[in-house]
Amino acid sequence: MEVGEVRLDLFRENENFAEVAGCFFEEDFSPAAQTGFYLWDGCIELLHQLNGGLGEVIRGARVVELGTGTGLGGLVASAMGAHVLLTDLPSVVNDITKKNVDENSSGDAESSGAAGGEAKSEWEQPWAGARTLGKGTVTTMPLDWFKPVESQVDPASLNDPRAAKYIITTECVWLLELVEPFVSTVVE
């Protein structure tokens, strides 16, 4: 997939199953977590929205993607100029999201100048440890909606998803039991 001058290569279970199906024995494995390894139609719609004007709105801003799965939506947002924090359950982040970030990004955002000089506010700065991707930056963070956000923020990393200006997400709440924790995470 190409976004402007950026080519994105994506690991996902419905294409590279043998390479990414490692989370079955992890503590946070569930059928809901397993869906993070697939590319869903809602993500394709997000890509249309990003190309249709949303990309311009979020350019230069801090964005958190909840339930990122493969990370495609956030990777495209980053390529278009946003500073993106991709979040999902630890098993998903560790087994597929980080692979896709590593495959598609380059270098530390601070050392490459991707921070874009002096930022006007916290909402316009790259996340700590972010890597350059296209016109923006990207990094990952495990985030479990069933736990308070505050208890999952590593003070050393300085990455707190509550410091995002925008939230993006697609097809994350497909089970009734996910509605309350998802809403709690967004409100927190």
mmCIF file of C-alpha atoms in Angstrom:
data_model
loop_
_atom_site.group_PDB
_atom_site.id
_atom_site.type_symbol
_atom_site.label_atom_id
_atom_site.label_comp_id
_atom_site.label_asym_id
_atom_site.label_seq_id
_atom_site.Cartn_x
_atom_site.Cartn_y
_atom_site.Cartn_z
ATOM 1 C CA MET A 1 0.000 0.000 0.000
ATOM 2 C CA GLU A 2 1.270 3.475 -0.824
ATOM 3 C CA VAL A 3 0.486 6.697 1.041
ATOM 4 C CA GLY A 4 1.948 9.600 -0.879
ATOM 5 C CA GLU A 5 5.612 8.694 -1.272
ATOM 6 C CA VAL A 6 5.505 6.157 1.588
ATOM 7 C CA ARG A 7 5.120 2.448 0.910
ATOM 8 C CA LEU A 8 3.614 0.439 3.783
ATOM 9 C CA ASP A 9 4.169 -3.302 4.175
ATOM 10 C CA LEU A 10 1.852 -4.987 6.656
ATOM 11 C CA PHE A 11 1.983 -8.237 8.604
ATOM 12 C CA ARG A 12 -1.497 -9.567 9.353
ATOM 13 C CA GLU A 13 -2.926 -12.952 10.123
ATOM 14 C CA ASN A 14 -5.185 -13.240 7.103
ATOM 15 C CA GLU A 15 -2.053 -13.007 4.978
ATOM 16 C CA ASN A 16 1.022 -13.980 7.051
ATOM 17 C CA PHE A 17 -0.524 -16.331 9.640
ATOM 18 C CA ALA A 18 2.591 -18.387 10.362
ATOM 19 C CA GLU A 19 4.605 -15.245 11.078
ATOM 20 C CA VAL A 20 2.318 -13.600 13.657
ATOM 21 C CA ALA A 21 0.130 -16.177 15.406
ATOM 22 C CA GLY A 22 2.252 -16.240 18.547
ATOM 23 C CA CYS A 23 -0.139 -14.860 21.174
ATOM 24 C CA PHE A 24 -2.270 -17.961 21.739
ATOM 25 C CA PHE A 25 -0.490 -18.852 24.990
ATOM 26 C CA GLU A 26 -0.125 -15.316 26.327
ATOM 27 C CA GLU A 27 -1.947 -14.198 29.463
ATOM 28 C CA ASP A 28 -4.203 -11.659 27.734
ATOM 29 C CA PHE A 29 -5.203 -13.963 24.859
ATOM 30 C CA SER A 30 -8.918 -14.006 24.090
ATOM 31 C CA PRO A 31 -11.022 -14.274 20.954
ATOM 32 C CA ALA A 32 -11.386 -10.490 21.143
ATOM 33 C CA ALA A 33 -7.593 -10.047 21.233
ATOM 34 C CA GLN A 34 -7.132 -12.444 18.329
ATOM 35 C CA THR A 35 -9.175 -10.148 16.071
ATOM 36 C CA GLY A 36 -6.323 -7.620 16.284
ATOM 37 C CA PHE A 37 -4.325 -9.762 13.884
ATOM 38 C CA TYR A 38 -6.769 -9.245 11.003
ATOM 39 C CA LEU A 39 -7.452 -6.358 8.672
ATOM 40 C CA TRP A 40 -11.136 -5.377 8.858
ATOM 41 C CA ASP A 41 -13.414 -3.391 6.538
ATOM 42 C CA GLY A 42 -13.699 -0.547 9.071
ATOM 43 C CA CYS A 43 -9.979 0.101 8.760
ATOM 44 C CA ILE A 44 -10.324 0.426 5.002
ATOM 45 C CA GLU A 45 -13.077 3.007 5.588
ATOM 46 C CA LEU A 46 -10.763 4.892 7.981
ATOM 47 C CA LEU A 47 -8.184 5.028 5.184
ATOM 48 C CA HIS A 48 -10.813 6.587 2.902
ATOM 49 C CA GLN A 49 -11.619 9.157 5.611
ATOM 50 C CA LEU A 50 -7.930 9.965 6.109
ATOM 51 C CA ASN A 51 -7.557 10.529 2.353
ATOM 52 C CA GLY A 52 -10.814 12.478 2.242
ATOM 53 C CA GLY A 53 -9.825 15.254 4.643
ATOM 54 C CA LEU A 54 -9.339 13.685 8.073
ATOM 55 C CA GLY A 55 -5.614 13.351 7.344
ATOM 56 C CA GLU A 56 -5.369 17.121 6.989
ATOM 57 C CA VAL A 57 -7.213 17.661 10.301
ATOM 58 C CA ILE A 58 -4.852 15.449 12.298
ATOM 59 C CA ARG A 59 -1.596 16.464 10.562
ATOM 60 C CA GLY A 60 0.928 17.614 13.174
ATOM 61 C CA ALA A 61 -1.257 16.535 16.097
ATOM 62 C CA ARG A 62 -0.886 13.793 18.683
ATOM 63 C CA VAL A 63 -3.245 10.927 17.883
ATOM 64 C CA VAL A 64 -3.935 7.739 19.831
ATOM 65 C CA GLU A 65 -5.382 4.720 18.057
ATOM 66 C CA LEU A 66 -7.343 2.464 20.414
ATOM 67 C CA GLY A 67 -7.483 -1.215 19.485
ATOM 68 C CA THR A 68 -4.999 -0.688 16.678
ATOM 69 C CA GLY A 69 -4.431 -4.359 15.843
ATOM 70 C CA THR A 70 -2.175 -4.436 12.783
ATOM 71 C CA GLY A 71 -1.736 -0.669 13.120
ATOM 72 C CA LEU A 72 -2.661 0.149 9.531
ATOM 73 C CA GLY A 73 -4.933 3.104 10.346
ATOM 74 C CA GLY A 74 -2.362 4.722 12.615
ATOM 75 C CA LEU A 75 0.506 3.980 10.242
ATOM 76 C CA VAL A 76 -1.350 5.784 7.455
ATOM 77 C CA ALA A 77 -2.170 8.697 9.807
ATOM 78 C CA SER A 78 1.527 8.902 10.669
ATOM 79 C CA ALA A 79 2.587 8.792 7.022
ATOM 80 C CA MET A 80 0.224 11.726 6.461
ATOM 81 C CA GLY A 81 1.866 13.773 9.233
ATOM 82 C CA ALA A 82 0.267 12.858 12.577
ATOM 83 C CA HIS A 83 2.191 11.841 15.705
ATOM 84 C CA VAL A 84 0.547 8.486 16.457
ATOM 85 C CA LEU A 85 0.520 6.259 19.544
ATOM 86 C CA LEU A 86 -0.750 2.799 18.553
ATOM 87 C CA THR A 87 -2.405 0.942 21.460
ATOM 88 C CA ASP A 88 -3.852 -2.535 21.939
ATOM 89 C CA LEU A 89 -3.552 -5.469 24.310
ATOM 90 C CA PRO A 90 0.058 -6.377 25.157
ATOM 91 C CA SER A 91 -0.030 -9.594 23.112
ATOM 92 C CA VAL A 92 -1.266 -7.750 20.023
ATOM 93 C CA VAL A 93 1.202 -4.861 20.391
ATOM 94 C CA ASN A 94 4.126 -7.209 21.024
ATOM 95 C CA ASP A 95 3.255 -9.826 18.392
ATOM 96 C CA ILE A 96 2.132 -7.727 15.415
ATOM 97 C CA THR A 97 1.841 -3.957 15.946
ATOM 98 C CA LYS A 98 5.532 -3.454 16.807
ATOM 99 C CA LYS A 99 6.525 -5.605 13.815
ATOM 100 C CA ASN A 100 4.541 -3.348 11.503
ATOM 101 C CA VAL A 101 5.997 -0.193 13.076
ATOM 102 C CA ASP A 102 9.533 -1.561 12.766
ATOM 103 C CA GLU A 103 8.930 -2.692 9.180
ATOM 104 C CA ASN A 104 7.581 0.691 8.064
ATOM 105 C CA SER A 105 9.325 3.371 10.120
ATOM 106 C CA SER A 106 12.877 4.566 10.336
ATOM 107 C CA GLY A 107 15.035 6.103 13.018
ATOM 108 C CA ASP A 108 14.233 8.023 16.125
ATOM 109 C CA ALA A 109 11.965 11.011 15.507
ATOM 110 C CA GLU A 110 14.108 13.279 17.694
ATOM 111 C CA SER A 111 17.371 12.562 15.868
ATOM 112 C CA SER A 112 15.810 12.665 12.393
ATOM 113 C CA GLY A 113 14.129 16.035 12.853
ATOM 114 C CA ALA A 114 10.619 14.601 12.389
ATOM 115 C CA ALA A 115 9.518 16.559 15.422
ATOM 116 C CA GLY A 116 9.265 19.508 13.042
ATOM 117 C CA GLY A 117 11.146 22.064 15.112
ATOM 118 C CA GLU A 118 9.473 23.904 17.950
ATOM 119 C CA ALA A 119 6.065 22.489 18.782
ATOM 120 C CA LYS A 120 3.389 24.905 19.938
ATOM 121 C CA SER A 121 1.811 22.618 22.526
ATOM 122 C CA GLU A 122 2.012 19.139 24.018
ATOM 123 C CA TRP A 123 -0.650 18.091 21.466
ATOM 124 C CA GLU A 124 1.776 18.846 18.638
ATOM 125 C CA GLN A 125 4.845 16.937 19.845
ATOM 126 C CA PRO A 126 5.873 13.407 18.887
ATOM 127 C CA TRP A 127 5.370 10.724 21.500
ATOM 128 C CA ALA A 128 8.474 9.643 23.428
ATOM 129 C CA GLY A 129 10.415 6.962 21.573
ATOM 130 C CA ALA A 130 8.541 7.633 18.332
ATOM 131 C CA ARG A 131 10.028 6.665 15.005
ATOM 132 C CA THR A 132 9.723 8.585 11.755
ATOM 133 C CA LEU A 133 7.145 7.420 9.224
ATOM 134 C CA GLY A 134 6.464 9.603 6.214
ATOM 135 C CA LYS A 135 5.610 13.113 7.372
ATOM 136 C CA GLY A 136 4.807 12.013 10.938
ATOM 137 C CA THR A 137 5.916 9.771 13.752
ATOM 138 C CA VAL A 138 4.684 6.540 15.333
ATOM 139 C CA THR A 139 5.216 4.419 18.435
ATOM 140 C CA THR A 140 3.331 1.750 20.392
ATOM 141 C CA MET A 141 2.003 1.179 23.903
ATOM 142 C CA PRO A 142 0.148 -1.783 25.396
ATOM 143 C CA LEU A 143 -3.257 -0.679 26.713
ATOM 144 C CA ASP A 144 -5.906 -2.942 28.245
ATOM 145 C CA TRP A 145 -9.339 -1.309 28.438
ATOM 146 C CA PHE A 146 -10.246 -3.450 31.449
ATOM 147 C CA LYS A 147 -7.592 -1.665 33.555
ATOM 148 C CA PRO A 148 -7.379 2.031 34.469
ATOM 149 C CA VAL A 149 -5.274 3.969 31.974
ATOM 150 C CA GLU A 150 -3.307 5.637 34.760
ATOM 151 C CA SER A 151 -2.083 2.277 36.062
ATOM 152 C CA GLN A 152 -0.701 1.400 32.609
ATOM 153 C CA VAL A 153 1.228 4.589 31.904
ATOM 154 C CA ASP A 154 4.974 4.168 32.364
ATOM 155 C CA PRO A 155 6.158 7.453 33.935
ATOM 156 C CA ALA A 156 9.604 6.906 32.424
ATOM 157 C CA SER A 157 8.249 6.872 28.845
ATOM 158 C CA LEU A 158 6.139 10.029 29.242
ATOM 159 C CA ASN A 159 3.585 8.499 26.862
ATOM 160 C CA ASP A 160 0.110 8.941 28.263
ATOM 161 C CA PRO A 161 -2.688 8.284 25.762
ATOM 162 C CA ARG A 162 -4.781 10.901 27.577
ATOM 163 C CA ALA A 163 -2.358 13.507 26.130
ATOM 164 C CA ALA A 164 -3.665 12.909 22.589
ATOM 165 C CA LYS A 165 -5.584 15.603 20.765
ATOM 166 C CA TYR A 166 -7.484 13.041 18.688
ATOM 167 C CA ILE A 167 -8.592 9.422 19.102
ATOM 168 C CA ILE A 168 -9.063 7.108 16.140
ATOM 169 C CA THR A 169 -10.450 3.592 16.251
ATOM 170 C CA THR A 170 -12.275 1.166 13.984
ATOM 171 C CA GLU A 171 -14.374 -1.924 14.646
ATOM 172 C CA CYS A 172 -13.175 -2.340 18.222
ATOM 173 C CA VAL A 173 -16.456 -2.701 20.063
ATOM 174 C CA TRP A 174 -18.100 -5.732 18.529
ATOM 175 C CA LEU A 175 -18.947 -7.558 21.766
ATOM 176 C CA LEU A 176 -21.303 -6.140 24.383
ATOM 177 C CA GLU A 177 -18.725 -6.822 27.104
ATOM 178 C CA LEU A 178 -16.280 -4.426 25.382
ATOM 179 C CA VAL A 179 -18.603 -1.396 25.358
ATOM 180 C CA GLU A 180 -18.203 -0.317 28.999
ATOM 181 C CA PRO A 181 -14.402 -0.723 29.197
ATOM 182 C CA PHE A 182 -13.970 1.023 25.829
ATOM 183 C CA VAL A 183 -16.098 3.986 26.917
ATOM 184 C CA SER A 184 -14.284 4.143 30.280
ATOM 185 C CA THR A 185 -10.932 4.260 28.481
ATOM 186 C CA VAL A 186 -12.100 7.042 26.149
ATOM 187 C CA VAL A 187 -13.604 9.095 28.990
ATOM 188 C CA GLU A 188 -10.594 8.633 31.266
#
